[in-house]
Amino acid sequence: MSKLLRRKAIVAAEDQPQEHRLARTLSWPHLVALGVGAIVGTGILTLIGVGADRAGPAVLLSFVVAGAICAAAALCYAEMATMIPASGSAYTYSYSVLGEVFAWVVGWSLILEYSLVVATVAVGWSGYAVGFLSGLGIVLPDVLTHGPTVVGNLADGFTITEAGINLPAIFIIAVVAGLLMLGTRESATVNTALVVLKIVTLALFVAVALPYFDPANLEPFAPKGYGSVEGDGGVKYGVMGAAAIIFFAFYGFDAISTAAEEAKNPERDLAIGIVGSMAACTLIYMIVAAAAVGALNYAQFANSPEPLALILREIGRPGIATIIAAAAAIALPTVLLAFLYGQTRIFMVMARDGFLPTSWARVSKRGTPAVITLVTAIFVAIIAAVTPLDLIASLANAGTLCAFIAVALCVLVMRKRAPDIRRGFRTPAAWIVAPLAILGCIYLFTSLQSVTQVSFFVWNGIGLLIYLIYGLARSRATLPSSK
């Protein structure tokens, strides 16, 4: 039992072996852009339609609920990131505060979150790319534009009805991975430019749609209720049911905490990056959601794969709709970049800790973990190319909720264990904010579909088995020398 609960001593970035040392090249504007790039993506561009289908105009409240829970979690992340300025995010915090077995569960859940987000976004970008190429007269064979088509359910089993491999998804992952291997600062510069494009795109939507705001479109406000009620196929409706899905649109700020060893001034820059990106995105989402719901009756864009563009076409602005769709496709890789970046840093730290081959943690001459970036890109590209993501994509939410709960718990434990330790940022009203984050995440987890909940526990059961058979004996953790 003592081995399961052993805690890792945090080694300062400057004290890491030279071959594992990352270059400090990022300032707070880069980190804010990284967070906004991760947060503003497929969520607001597509999930507002899914949320409207489940909650009606009350999807506005769903955004408030999901945003409030994520804001509480973000404040907890900011405290832990400035107190433990090391790569690895929630995995590292859990390892140093809660113990090894908890860190493994969190790390295993983060693999679920980051890998599925990257794969899902890559597949979404592939759809835009295929349509764009078709418009130019370049038609790819259908078998190269999607993964296998699967039908069925958990009770009766699944059947592959059509083979396929998503070549455009592999391509965009390769491009983003290549950019990350080129250099972190170079990647951050490109990311910042694309983030500005995304913000301008959403501002254009609001400017065009807001004049069409009609209060009648908000009636009835909550046709599916305010709680979480299960409907056909296990889908959960109502404000909370929609919030559990819309939650996907908010997370991404946690990717900033993985940049701790590359921030020029981590105590200042990490807090600004995490809290700043979360505040900016919450404001952006509320304005965009209000403009969307007010401009068109929710039933007309519910479940649309491109709700914002659809709304603009319905109100007679097809030209602007085309611009919005094109800009979204161009800027979508910022989500890939942020999450692939975060995934590589988490894998790198797990390699340092012995859970993966230590050679994977080596840093190239350009100061980037090139080997682990390549390995991660291959791993995620395989998922994006051949996995029927519609069956498992919501698992990303479950993995993230697990990580958020762990970080909030770490804040409370450290407030008791080491109340006087230096904190570059202190969570305000921590004994209120952290429990709210924990309870909110637990409630959102119960609002997910039953198949998602079961699959999450199966995934972690497999992970624990791997840990007991493989990871436990290979861990290189050392006990902290102080508190």
Tab-separated table of C-alpha atoms in Angstrom:
chain	number	residue	atom	x	y	z
A	1	MET	CA	0.000	0.000	0.000
A	2	SER	CA	2.872	2.377	0.759
A	3	LYS	CA	4.100	2.003	-2.836
A	4	LEU	CA	0.680	2.912	-4.203
A	5	LEU	CA	0.604	6.135	-2.187
A	6	ARG	CA	4.243	7.214	-2.562
A	7	ARG	CA	4.576	10.823	-3.623
A	8	LYS	CA	6.967	12.320	-6.136
A	9	ALA	CA	9.444	15.013	-5.224
A	10	ILE	CA	9.181	17.820	-7.772
A	11	VAL	CA	12.453	18.579	-9.524
A	12	ALA	CA	12.898	22.148	-10.761
A	13	ALA	CA	13.075	22.487	-14.533
A	14	GLU	CA	16.640	23.832	-14.301
A	15	ASP	CA	17.662	20.739	-12.295
A	16	GLN	CA	16.411	18.256	-14.884
A	17	PRO	CA	19.107	16.340	-16.851
A	18	GLN	CA	20.208	18.375	-19.864
A	19	GLU	CA	18.631	15.921	-22.312
A	20	HIS	CA	15.248	16.312	-20.544
A	21	ARG	CA	15.362	20.104	-20.087
A	22	LEU	CA	12.851	22.208	-22.028
A	23	ALA	CA	13.616	25.706	-23.306
A	24	ARG	CA	11.858	28.622	-21.577
A	25	THR	CA	10.463	30.534	-24.554
A	26	LEU	CA	6.837	31.379	-23.658
A	27	SER	CA	5.491	34.583	-22.091
A	28	TRP	CA	1.979	35.185	-20.790
A	29	PRO	CA	0.517	36.413	-24.130
A	30	HIS	CA	1.611	33.102	-25.692
A	31	LEU	CA	-0.077	31.195	-22.855
A	32	VAL	CA	-3.330	33.179	-23.083
A	33	ALA	CA	-3.368	32.511	-26.830
A	34	LEU	CA	-2.646	28.821	-26.206
A	35	GLY	CA	-5.612	28.652	-23.822
A	36	VAL	CA	-7.983	30.565	-26.098
A	37	GLY	CA	-6.805	28.435	-29.027
A	38	ALA	CA	-7.656	25.264	-27.097
A	39	ILE	CA	-10.964	26.484	-25.674
A	40	VAL	CA	-12.488	28.306	-28.656
A	41	GLY	CA	-12.931	25.619	-31.283
A	42	THR	CA	-15.364	22.860	-32.117
A	43	GLY	CA	-17.235	23.596	-28.895
A	44	ILE	CA	-18.759	26.968	-29.752
A	45	LEU	CA	-18.744	26.233	-33.489
A	46	THR	CA	-20.796	23.023	-33.230
A	47	LEU	CA	-21.938	22.199	-29.686
A	48	ILE	CA	-24.229	25.199	-29.398
A	49	GLY	CA	-26.522	23.314	-31.790
A	50	VAL	CA	-26.337	20.105	-29.749
A	51	GLY	CA	-26.920	22.082	-26.556
A	52	ALA	CA	-29.923	23.898	-28.038
A	53	ASP	CA	-31.437	20.561	-29.029
A	54	ARG	CA	-31.187	19.364	-25.435
A	55	ALA	CA	-32.092	22.542	-23.538
A	56	GLY	CA	-33.795	24.934	-25.976
A	57	PRO	CA	-33.070	28.657	-25.425
A	58	ALA	CA	-32.079	27.711	-21.854
A	59	VAL	CA	-28.812	26.557	-23.413
A	60	LEU	CA	-27.714	30.021	-22.261
A	61	LEU	CA	-27.995	28.747	-18.680
A	62	SER	CA	-26.148	25.583	-19.682
A	63	PHE	CA	-23.234	27.757	-20.788
A	64	VAL	CA	-23.378	29.607	-17.452
A	65	VAL	CA	-23.347	26.357	-15.432
A	66	ALA	CA	-20.545	24.728	-17.431
A	67	GLY	CA	-18.550	27.971	-17.433
A	68	ALA	CA	-18.934	28.450	-13.666
A	69	ILE	CA	-17.722	24.923	-12.909
A	70	CYS	CA	-14.780	25.315	-15.297
A	71	ALA	CA	-13.973	28.736	-13.798
A	72	ALA	CA	-13.781	27.184	-10.313
A	73	ALA	CA	-11.528	24.442	-11.679
A	74	ALA	CA	-9.390	27.031	-13.503
A	75	LEU	CA	-8.748	28.925	-10.256
A	76	CYS	CA	-7.603	25.661	-8.666
A	77	TYR	CA	-5.338	24.933	-11.636
A	78	ALA	CA	-3.797	28.402	-11.362
A	79	GLU	CA	-2.843	27.814	-7.715
A	80	MET	CA	-1.362	24.365	-8.323
A	81	ALA	CA	0.472	25.453	-11.482
A	82	THR	CA	2.224	28.345	-9.718
A	83	MET	CA	2.959	26.262	-6.612
A	84	ILE	CA	4.307	23.286	-8.626
A	85	PRO	CA	5.691	24.853	-11.838
A	86	ALA	CA	6.486	21.539	-13.527
A	87	SER	CA	5.140	19.920	-16.691
A	88	GLY	CA	2.460	17.258	-16.438
A	89	SER	CA	-0.581	19.244	-15.336
A	90	ALA	CA	-3.055	17.332	-13.140
A	91	TYR	CA	-0.929	14.178	-13.389
A	92	THR	CA	2.070	15.899	-11.761
A	93	TYR	CA	-0.021	17.638	-9.094
A	94	SER	CA	-1.721	14.371	-8.145
A	95	TYR	CA	1.630	12.546	-8.020
A	96	SER	CA	3.188	15.068	-5.642
A	97	VAL	CA	0.110	15.589	-3.446
A	98	LEU	CA	-2.190	12.537	-3.498
A	99	GLY	CA	0.124	9.660	-4.397
A	100	GLU	CA	1.196	7.440	-7.261
A	101	VAL	CA	-1.933	5.392	-7.856
A	102	PHE	CA	-4.073	8.532	-7.994
A	103	ALA	CA	-1.586	10.095	-10.408
A	104	TRP	CA	-1.817	7.038	-12.647
A	105	VAL	CA	-5.619	7.235	-12.769
A	106	VAL	CA	-5.471	10.943	-13.558
A	107	GLY	CA	-2.749	10.445	-16.177
A	108	TRP	CA	-4.710	7.589	-17.744
A	109	SER	CA	-7.801	9.837	-17.829
A	110	LEU	CA	-5.799	12.672	-19.415
A	111	ILE	CA	-4.696	10.297	-22.165
A	112	LEU	CA	-8.400	9.754	-22.791
A	113	GLU	CA	-9.138	13.493	-22.805
A	114	TYR	CA	-6.294	14.775	-24.953
A	115	SER	CA	-6.134	11.891	-27.423
A	116	LEU	CA	-9.860	11.894	-28.127
A	117	VAL	CA	-10.042	15.680	-28.417
A	118	VAL	CA	-7.161	15.748	-30.918
A	119	ALA	CA	-8.627	12.852	-32.884
A	120	THR	CA	-12.144	14.307	-32.854
A	121	VAL	CA	-11.002	17.753	-34.003
A	122	ALA	CA	-8.825	16.188	-36.713
A	123	VAL	CA	-11.822	14.279	-38.029
A	124	GLY	CA	-13.928	17.462	-37.877
A	125	TRP	CA	-11.273	19.376	-39.828
A	126	SER	CA	-11.172	16.533	-42.335
A	127	GLY	CA	-14.835	17.131	-43.124
A	128	TYR	CA	-14.166	20.812	-43.887
A	129	ALA	CA	-11.085	19.911	-45.969
A	130	VAL	CA	-12.911	17.302	-48.058
A	131	GLY	CA	-15.685	19.788	-48.825
A	132	PHE	CA	-13.180	22.511	-49.708
A	133	LEU	CA	-11.242	20.202	-52.046
A	134	SER	CA	-14.488	19.085	-53.681
A	135	GLY	CA	-15.268	22.711	-54.430
A	136	LEU	CA	-11.941	22.908	-56.260
A	137	GLY	CA	-12.795	19.808	-58.279
A	138	ILE	CA	-10.481	17.545	-56.265
A	139	VAL	CA	-12.499	14.540	-55.123
A	140	LEU	CA	-10.805	12.051	-52.823
A	141	PRO	CA	-11.950	8.416	-52.886
A	142	ASP	CA	-14.671	8.019	-50.261
A	143	VAL	CA	-12.759	5.233	-48.516
A	144	LEU	CA	-9.953	7.737	-47.741
A	145	THR	CA	-12.194	10.386	-46.138
A	146	HIS	CA	-13.591	8.596	-43.083
A	147	GLY	CA	-12.930	5.816	-40.614
A	148	PRO	CA	-14.909	2.572	-40.465
A	149	THR	CA	-18.688	2.905	-40.305
A	150	VAL	CA	-20.023	1.060	-37.259
A	151	VAL	CA	-23.601	0.203	-36.322
A	152	GLY	CA	-25.014	-1.437	-33.229
A	153	ASN	CA	-24.984	-0.910	-29.462
A	154	LEU	CA	-23.331	-2.241	-26.314
A	155	ALA	CA	-26.089	-4.755	-25.634
A	156	ASP	CA	-26.201	-6.368	-29.079
A	157	GLY	CA	-22.642	-5.682	-30.201
A	158	PHE	CA	-21.178	-3.545	-32.983
A	159	THR	CA	-20.690	-4.361	-36.666
A	160	ILE	CA	-18.417	-2.639	-39.187
A	161	THR	CA	-20.529	-1.995	-42.277
A	162	GLU	CA	-17.972	-0.012	-44.288
A	163	ALA	CA	-14.176	0.105	-44.139
A	164	GLY	CA	-12.212	3.321	-44.446
A	165	ILE	CA	-9.233	5.397	-43.338
A	166	ASN	CA	-9.342	9.142	-42.752
A	167	LEU	CA	-6.351	10.416	-44.728
A	168	PRO	CA	-6.979	14.195	-44.268
A	169	ALA	CA	-7.121	13.678	-40.478
A	170	ILE	CA	-3.720	11.970	-40.571
A	171	PHE	CA	-2.385	14.828	-42.713
A	172	ILE	CA	-3.403	17.647	-40.348
A	173	ILE	CA	-2.045	15.803	-37.301
A	174	ALA	CA	1.269	15.355	-39.135
A	175	VAL	CA	1.397	19.081	-39.991
A	176	VAL	CA	0.695	20.186	-36.407
A	177	ALA	CA	3.169	17.647	-34.968
A	178	GLY	CA	5.824	18.873	-37.393
A	179	LEU	CA	5.228	22.459	-36.279
A	180	LEU	CA	5.582	21.449	-32.618
A	181	MET	CA	8.845	19.633	-33.340
A	182	LEU	CA	10.142	22.695	-35.193
A	183	GLY	CA	9.992	24.751	-32.009
A	184	THR	CA	7.649	25.751	-29.178
A	185	ARG	CA	7.986	29.490	-29.751
A	186	GLU	CA	7.406	29.114	-33.492
A	187	SER	CA	4.312	27.026	-32.777
A	188	ALA	CA	3.042	29.616	-30.300
A	189	THR	CA	3.492	32.432	-32.833
A	190	VAL	CA	1.474	30.610	-35.515
A	191	ASN	CA	-1.135	29.701	-32.893
A	192	THR	CA	-1.509	33.345	-31.822
A	193	ALA	CA	-2.165	34.463	-35.396
A	194	LEU	CA	-4.839	31.796	-35.888
A	195	VAL	CA	-6.449	32.630	-32.533
A	196	VAL	CA	-6.823	36.253	-33.636
A	197	LEU	CA	-8.538	34.970	-36.797
A	198	LYS	CA	-10.971	32.922	-34.687
A	199	ILE	CA	-11.851	35.873	-32.456
A	200	VAL	CA	-12.419	38.115	-35.483
A	201	THR	CA	-14.634	35.402	-37.006
A	202	LEU	CA	-16.832	35.150	-33.909
A	203	ALA	CA	-16.989	38.945	-33.632
A	204	LEU	CA	-18.189	39.074	-37.247
A	205	PHE	CA	-20.933	36.544	-36.450
A	206	VAL	CA	-22.130	38.573	-33.469
A	207	ALA	CA	-22.063	41.838	-35.420
A	208	VAL	CA	-24.219	40.340	-38.195
A	209	ALA	CA	-26.582	38.200	-36.094
A	210	LEU	CA	-27.263	40.494	-33.127
A	211	PRO	CA	-29.430	42.998	-35.071
A	212	TYR	CA	-31.804	40.088	-35.820
A	213	PHE	CA	-32.323	39.370	-32.089
A	214	ASP	CA	-36.008	38.596	-31.434
A	215	PRO	CA	-37.178	37.947	-27.836
A	216	ALA	CA	-39.879	35.634	-29.256
A	217	ASN	CA	-37.126	33.141	-30.124
A	218	LEU	CA	-36.512	32.665	-26.381
A	219	GLU	CA	-39.987	31.183	-25.823
A	220	PRO	CA	-40.492	28.627	-24.412
A	221	PHE	CA	-37.244	29.203	-22.554
A	222	ALA	CA	-36.667	25.745	-21.052
A	223	PRO	CA	-38.849	23.280	-23.007
A	224	LYS	CA	-36.850	20.261	-21.728
A	225	GLY	CA	-36.675	21.342	-18.073
A	226	TYR	CA	-33.827	22.524	-15.884
A	227	GLY	CA	-32.451	19.224	-14.617
A	228	SER	CA	-31.115	16.207	-16.475
A	229	VAL	CA	-33.760	13.847	-17.856
A	230	GLU	CA	-32.866	10.753	-19.884
A	231	GLY	CA	-34.617	10.384	-23.224
A	232	ASP	CA	-34.470	7.988	-26.148
A	233	GLY	CA	-31.123	6.306	-26.751
A	234	GLY	CA	-29.807	7.322	-23.334
A	235	VAL	CA	-29.481	10.998	-24.334
A	236	LYS	CA	-29.984	13.346	-21.386
A	237	TYR	CA	-32.017	16.517	-21.922
A	238	GLY	CA	-32.571	19.659	-19.893
A	239	VAL	CA	-30.265	22.473	-18.804
A	240	MET	CA	-27.924	20.170	-16.867
A	241	GLY	CA	-27.976	17.492	-19.545
A	242	ALA	CA	-26.879	20.116	-22.074
A	243	ALA	CA	-24.288	21.521	-19.639
A	244	ALA	CA	-22.624	18.088	-19.405
A	245	ILE	CA	-22.043	18.179	-23.177
A	246	ILE	CA	-21.312	21.917	-23.487
A	247	PHE	CA	-18.641	21.415	-20.830
A	248	PHE	CA	-16.532	20.163	-23.761
A	249	ALA	CA	-16.571	23.701	-25.140
A	250	PHE	CA	-14.862	25.188	-22.079
A	251	TYR	CA	-11.969	22.987	-21.170
A	252	GLY	CA	-8.601	23.467	-22.745
A	253	PHE	CA	-7.159	25.923	-20.233
A	254	ASP	CA	-5.594	22.912	-18.510
A	255	ALA	CA	-3.254	22.595	-21.512
A	256	ILE	CA	-1.598	25.814	-20.285
A	257	SER	CA	-0.457	24.120	-17.077
A	258	THR	CA	1.541	21.632	-19.158
A	259	ALA	CA	3.708	24.578	-20.309
A	260	ALA	CA	5.078	25.234	-16.808
A	261	GLU	CA	8.670	24.344	-17.694
A	262	GLU	CA	8.596	26.477	-20.856
A	263	ALA	CA	7.163	29.654	-19.325
A	264	LYS	CA	9.655	32.477	-18.842
A	265	ASN	CA	8.095	33.510	-15.511
A	266	PRO	CA	5.888	30.562	-14.462
A	267	GLU	CA	4.608	32.045	-11.192
A	268	ARG	CA	3.157	35.035	-13.035
A	269	ASP	CA	2.597	33.763	-16.565
A	270	LEU	CA	0.724	30.537	-15.720
A	271	ALA	CA	-1.866	32.285	-13.548
A	272	ILE	CA	-2.450	34.989	-16.160
A	273	GLY	CA	-2.678	32.388	-18.930
A	274	ILE	CA	-5.113	30.062	-17.144
A	275	VAL	CA	-7.441	32.622	-15.559
A	276	GLY	CA	-7.164	35.112	-18.445
A	277	SER	CA	-8.023	32.621	-21.192
A	278	MET	CA	-10.912	31.183	-19.181
A	279	ALA	CA	-12.404	34.634	-18.473
A	280	ALA	CA	-12.021	35.749	-22.087
A	281	CYS	CA	-13.615	32.595	-23.487
A	282	THR	CA	-16.545	32.668	-21.053
A	283	LEU	CA	-17.359	36.219	-22.161
A	284	ILE	CA	-17.003	35.270	-25.843
A	285	TYR	CA	-19.249	32.220	-25.442
A	286	MET	CA	-22.046	34.071	-23.659
A	287	ILE	CA	-22.156	36.813	-26.295
A	288	VAL	CA	-22.077	34.342	-29.213
A	289	ALA	CA	-24.709	32.074	-27.610
A	290	ALA	CA	-27.054	35.002	-26.934
A	291	ALA	CA	-26.704	36.253	-30.518
A	292	ALA	CA	-27.328	32.749	-31.918
A	293	VAL	CA	-30.389	31.873	-29.825
A	294	GLY	CA	-31.912	35.328	-30.293
A	295	ALA	CA	-31.450	35.445	-34.065
A	296	LEU	CA	-33.209	32.154	-34.923
A	297	ASN	CA	-35.570	29.719	-33.229
A	298	TYR	CA	-33.427	27.011	-31.636
A	299	ALA	CA	-35.333	24.195	-33.387
A	300	GLN	CA	-34.002	25.392	-36.748
A	301	PHE	CA	-30.323	24.944	-35.884
A	302	ALA	CA	-30.488	22.241	-33.203
A	303	ASN	CA	-28.013	19.434	-33.901
A	304	SER	CA	-26.637	21.170	-37.005
A	305	PRO	CA	-22.932	20.390	-37.602
A	306	GLU	CA	-22.423	24.071	-38.515
A	307	PRO	CA	-25.014	26.006	-36.452
A	308	LEU	CA	-23.443	29.467	-36.767
A	309	ALA	CA	-23.184	29.281	-40.556
A	310	LEU	CA	-26.734	27.878	-40.726
A	311	ILE	CA	-28.104	30.761	-38.664
A	312	LEU	CA	-26.487	33.288	-40.987
A	313	ARG	CA	-27.935	31.583	-44.070
A	314	GLU	CA	-31.397	31.473	-42.511
A	315	ILE	CA	-31.352	35.205	-41.778
A	316	GLY	CA	-30.334	35.935	-45.370
A	317	ARG	CA	-26.566	36.399	-45.052
A	318	PRO	CA	-25.114	33.440	-47.033
A	319	GLY	CA	-21.932	35.318	-48.005
A	320	ILE	CA	-21.010	35.930	-44.365
A	321	ALA	CA	-21.909	32.306	-43.615
A	322	THR	CA	-19.325	31.146	-46.158
A	323	ILE	CA	-16.684	33.408	-44.628
A	324	ILE	CA	-17.448	32.073	-41.131
A	325	ALA	CA	-17.201	28.447	-42.298
A	326	ALA	CA	-13.919	29.040	-44.149
A	327	ALA	CA	-12.316	30.922	-41.248
A	328	ALA	CA	-13.405	28.216	-38.825
A	329	ALA	CA	-11.730	25.553	-40.950
A	330	ILE	CA	-8.517	27.552	-41.197
A	331	ALA	CA	-8.367	28.280	-37.453
A	332	LEU	CA	-9.485	24.860	-36.183
A	333	PRO	CA	-5.905	23.471	-36.052
A	334	THR	CA	-5.223	25.751	-33.035
A	335	VAL	CA	-7.228	23.253	-30.960
A	336	LEU	CA	-5.130	20.419	-32.364
A	337	LEU	CA	-1.937	22.317	-31.581
A	338	ALA	CA	-2.900	23.101	-27.967
A	339	PHE	CA	-4.088	19.607	-27.074
A	340	LEU	CA	-1.328	17.778	-28.958
A	341	TYR	CA	1.139	20.065	-27.179
A	342	GLY	CA	-0.400	19.197	-23.814
A	343	GLN	CA	-0.502	15.473	-24.558
A	344	THR	CA	3.191	15.373	-25.510
A	345	ARG	CA	4.212	17.143	-22.281
A	346	ILE	CA	2.170	14.744	-20.140
A	347	PHE	CA	3.660	11.737	-21.944
A	348	MET	CA	7.126	13.262	-21.521
A	349	VAL	CA	6.701	13.530	-17.749
A	350	MET	CA	5.320	9.984	-17.539
A	351	ALA	CA	8.436	8.849	-19.436
A	352	ARG	CA	10.640	10.687	-16.929
A	353	ASP	CA	8.795	8.855	-14.162
A	354	GLY	CA	9.459	5.461	-15.739
A	355	PHE	CA	5.904	4.701	-16.894
A	356	LEU	CA	7.057	5.028	-20.508
A	357	PRO	CA	10.527	4.440	-22.013
A	358	THR	CA	12.828	7.127	-20.567
A	359	SER	CA	14.461	7.685	-23.959
A	360	TRP	CA	11.189	9.198	-25.147
A	361	ALA	CA	11.703	12.148	-22.768
A	362	ARG	CA	14.825	13.351	-24.579
A	363	VAL	CA	14.724	16.932	-25.822
A	364	SER	CA	16.006	17.878	-29.287
A	365	LYS	CA	18.546	20.611	-30.049
A	366	ARG	CA	15.612	22.963	-30.674
A	367	GLY	CA	14.424	22.440	-27.079
A	368	THR	CA	11.370	20.304	-27.911
A	369	PRO	CA	10.575	16.673	-26.974
A	370	ALA	CA	10.733	15.538	-30.611
A	371	VAL	CA	10.611	11.777	-29.974
A	372	ILE	CA	7.558	11.859	-27.722
A	373	THR	CA	5.855	14.308	-30.118
A	374	LEU	CA	6.347	11.861	-32.986
A	375	VAL	CA	5.137	8.900	-30.902
A	376	THR	CA	2.089	10.856	-29.718
A	377	ALA	CA	1.243	12.000	-33.255
A	378	ILE	CA	1.364	8.405	-34.540
A	379	PHE	CA	-0.805	7.216	-31.633
A	380	VAL	CA	-3.445	9.923	-32.157
A	381	ALA	CA	-3.353	9.619	-35.961
A	382	ILE	CA	-4.219	5.925	-35.693
A	383	ILE	CA	-7.232	6.804	-33.517
A	384	ALA	CA	-8.347	9.534	-35.920
A	385	ALA	CA	-7.818	7.342	-38.995
A	386	VAL	CA	-9.660	4.181	-38.014
A	387	THR	CA	-11.739	4.724	-34.876
A	388	PRO	CA	-15.495	5.394	-35.114
A	389	LEU	CA	-15.289	8.415	-32.835
A	390	ASP	CA	-19.023	8.935	-32.550
A	391	LEU	CA	-19.077	5.928	-30.192
A	392	ILE	CA	-16.485	7.230	-27.728
A	393	ALA	CA	-15.961	10.995	-28.179
A	394	SER	CA	-17.960	11.940	-25.066
A	395	LEU	CA	-15.445	9.931	-23.025
A	396	ALA	CA	-13.161	12.972	-23.324
A	397	ASN	CA	-15.533	14.839	-21.008
A	398	ALA	CA	-15.402	12.057	-18.414
A	399	GLY	CA	-11.595	12.043	-18.423
A	400	THR	CA	-11.465	15.814	-17.995
A	401	LEU	CA	-13.946	15.805	-15.122
A	402	CYS	CA	-11.731	13.277	-13.324
A	403	ALA	CA	-8.681	15.534	-13.744
A	404	PHE	CA	-10.553	18.636	-12.570
A	405	ILE	CA	-11.746	16.850	-9.419
A	406	ALA	CA	-8.181	15.729	-8.659
A	407	VAL	CA	-6.732	19.250	-9.006
A	408	ALA	CA	-9.401	20.801	-6.771
A	409	LEU	CA	-8.748	18.070	-4.192
A	410	CYS	CA	-4.997	18.808	-4.392
A	411	VAL	CA	-5.670	22.457	-3.519
A	412	LEU	CA	-7.587	21.462	-0.365
A	413	VAL	CA	-4.982	18.890	0.701
A	414	MET	CA	-2.110	21.353	0.289
A	415	ARG	CA	-3.998	24.074	2.180
A	416	LYS	CA	-3.998	21.680	5.170
A	417	ARG	CA	-0.633	19.965	4.622
A	418	ALA	CA	1.451	23.013	3.736
A	419	PRO	CA	-0.521	26.212	4.439
A	420	ASP	CA	2.600	28.407	4.409
A	421	ILE	CA	4.225	27.123	1.224
A	422	ARG	CA	4.823	29.788	-1.416
A	423	ARG	CA	1.962	30.149	-3.877
A	424	GLY	CA	2.361	32.469	-6.849
A	425	PHE	CA	-1.454	32.556	-7.091
A	426	ARG	CA	-3.944	31.748	-4.328
A	427	THR	CA	-7.426	30.513	-5.189
A	428	PRO	CA	-9.836	33.024	-3.615
A	429	ALA	CA	-12.194	31.465	-1.042
A	430	ALA	CA	-10.510	28.110	-1.683
A	431	TRP	CA	-12.690	26.209	0.792
A	432	ILE	CA	-15.733	27.299	-1.204
A	433	VAL	CA	-14.365	27.350	-4.764
A	434	ALA	CA	-12.578	23.962	-4.675
A	435	PRO	CA	-15.549	22.015	-3.203
A	436	LEU	CA	-17.836	23.702	-5.767
A	437	ALA	CA	-15.504	22.515	-8.523
A	438	ILE	CA	-15.531	18.961	-7.127
A	439	LEU	CA	-19.304	18.769	-6.596
A	440	GLY	CA	-20.005	20.464	-9.924
A	441	CYS	CA	-17.800	18.006	-11.813
A	442	ILE	CA	-19.390	15.047	-10.039
A	443	TYR	CA	-22.849	16.310	-10.963
A	444	LEU	CA	-21.845	16.834	-14.581
A	445	PHE	CA	-20.455	13.298	-14.645
A	446	THR	CA	-23.819	11.938	-13.440
A	447	SER	CA	-25.455	13.971	-16.238
A	448	LEU	CA	-23.454	12.172	-18.933
A	449	GLN	CA	-25.000	9.263	-20.812
A	450	SER	CA	-24.912	5.933	-18.993
A	451	VAL	CA	-22.798	4.321	-21.718
A	452	THR	CA	-20.187	7.049	-21.226
A	453	GLN	CA	-20.068	6.493	-17.473
A	454	VAL	CA	-19.704	2.722	-17.838
A	455	SER	CA	-17.036	3.081	-20.538
A	456	PHE	CA	-15.054	5.487	-18.361
A	457	PHE	CA	-14.889	2.999	-15.491
A	458	VAL	CA	-13.980	0.173	-17.883
A	459	TRP	CA	-11.173	2.338	-19.334
A	460	ASN	CA	-9.781	3.062	-15.859
A	461	GLY	CA	-10.162	-0.565	-14.819
A	462	ILE	CA	-7.917	-1.504	-17.747
A	463	GLY	CA	-5.546	1.292	-16.752
A	464	LEU	CA	-5.247	0.095	-13.166
A	465	LEU	CA	-4.524	-3.423	-14.395
A	466	ILE	CA	-1.709	-2.090	-16.594
A	467	TYR	CA	-0.371	-0.078	-13.661
A	468	LEU	CA	-0.287	-3.086	-11.309
A	469	ILE	CA	1.324	-5.352	-13.909
A	470	TYR	CA	3.702	-2.872	-15.564
A	471	GLY	CA	3.844	0.576	-13.989
A	472	LEU	CA	4.179	-0.168	-10.276
A	473	ALA	CA	7.534	-1.925	-10.618
A	474	ARG	CA	8.977	0.670	-13.012
A	475	SER	CA	8.080	3.830	-11.163
A	476	ARG	CA	11.042	6.091	-10.411
A	477	ALA	CA	9.253	8.235	-7.817
A	478	THR	CA	11.089	9.503	-4.758
A	479	LEU	CA	9.531	10.726	-1.529
A	480	PRO	CA	9.561	14.480	-0.960
A	481	SER	CA	12.359	15.665	1.294
A	482	SER	CA	10.077	18.136	3.053
A	483	LYS	CA	6.416	18.468	3.926
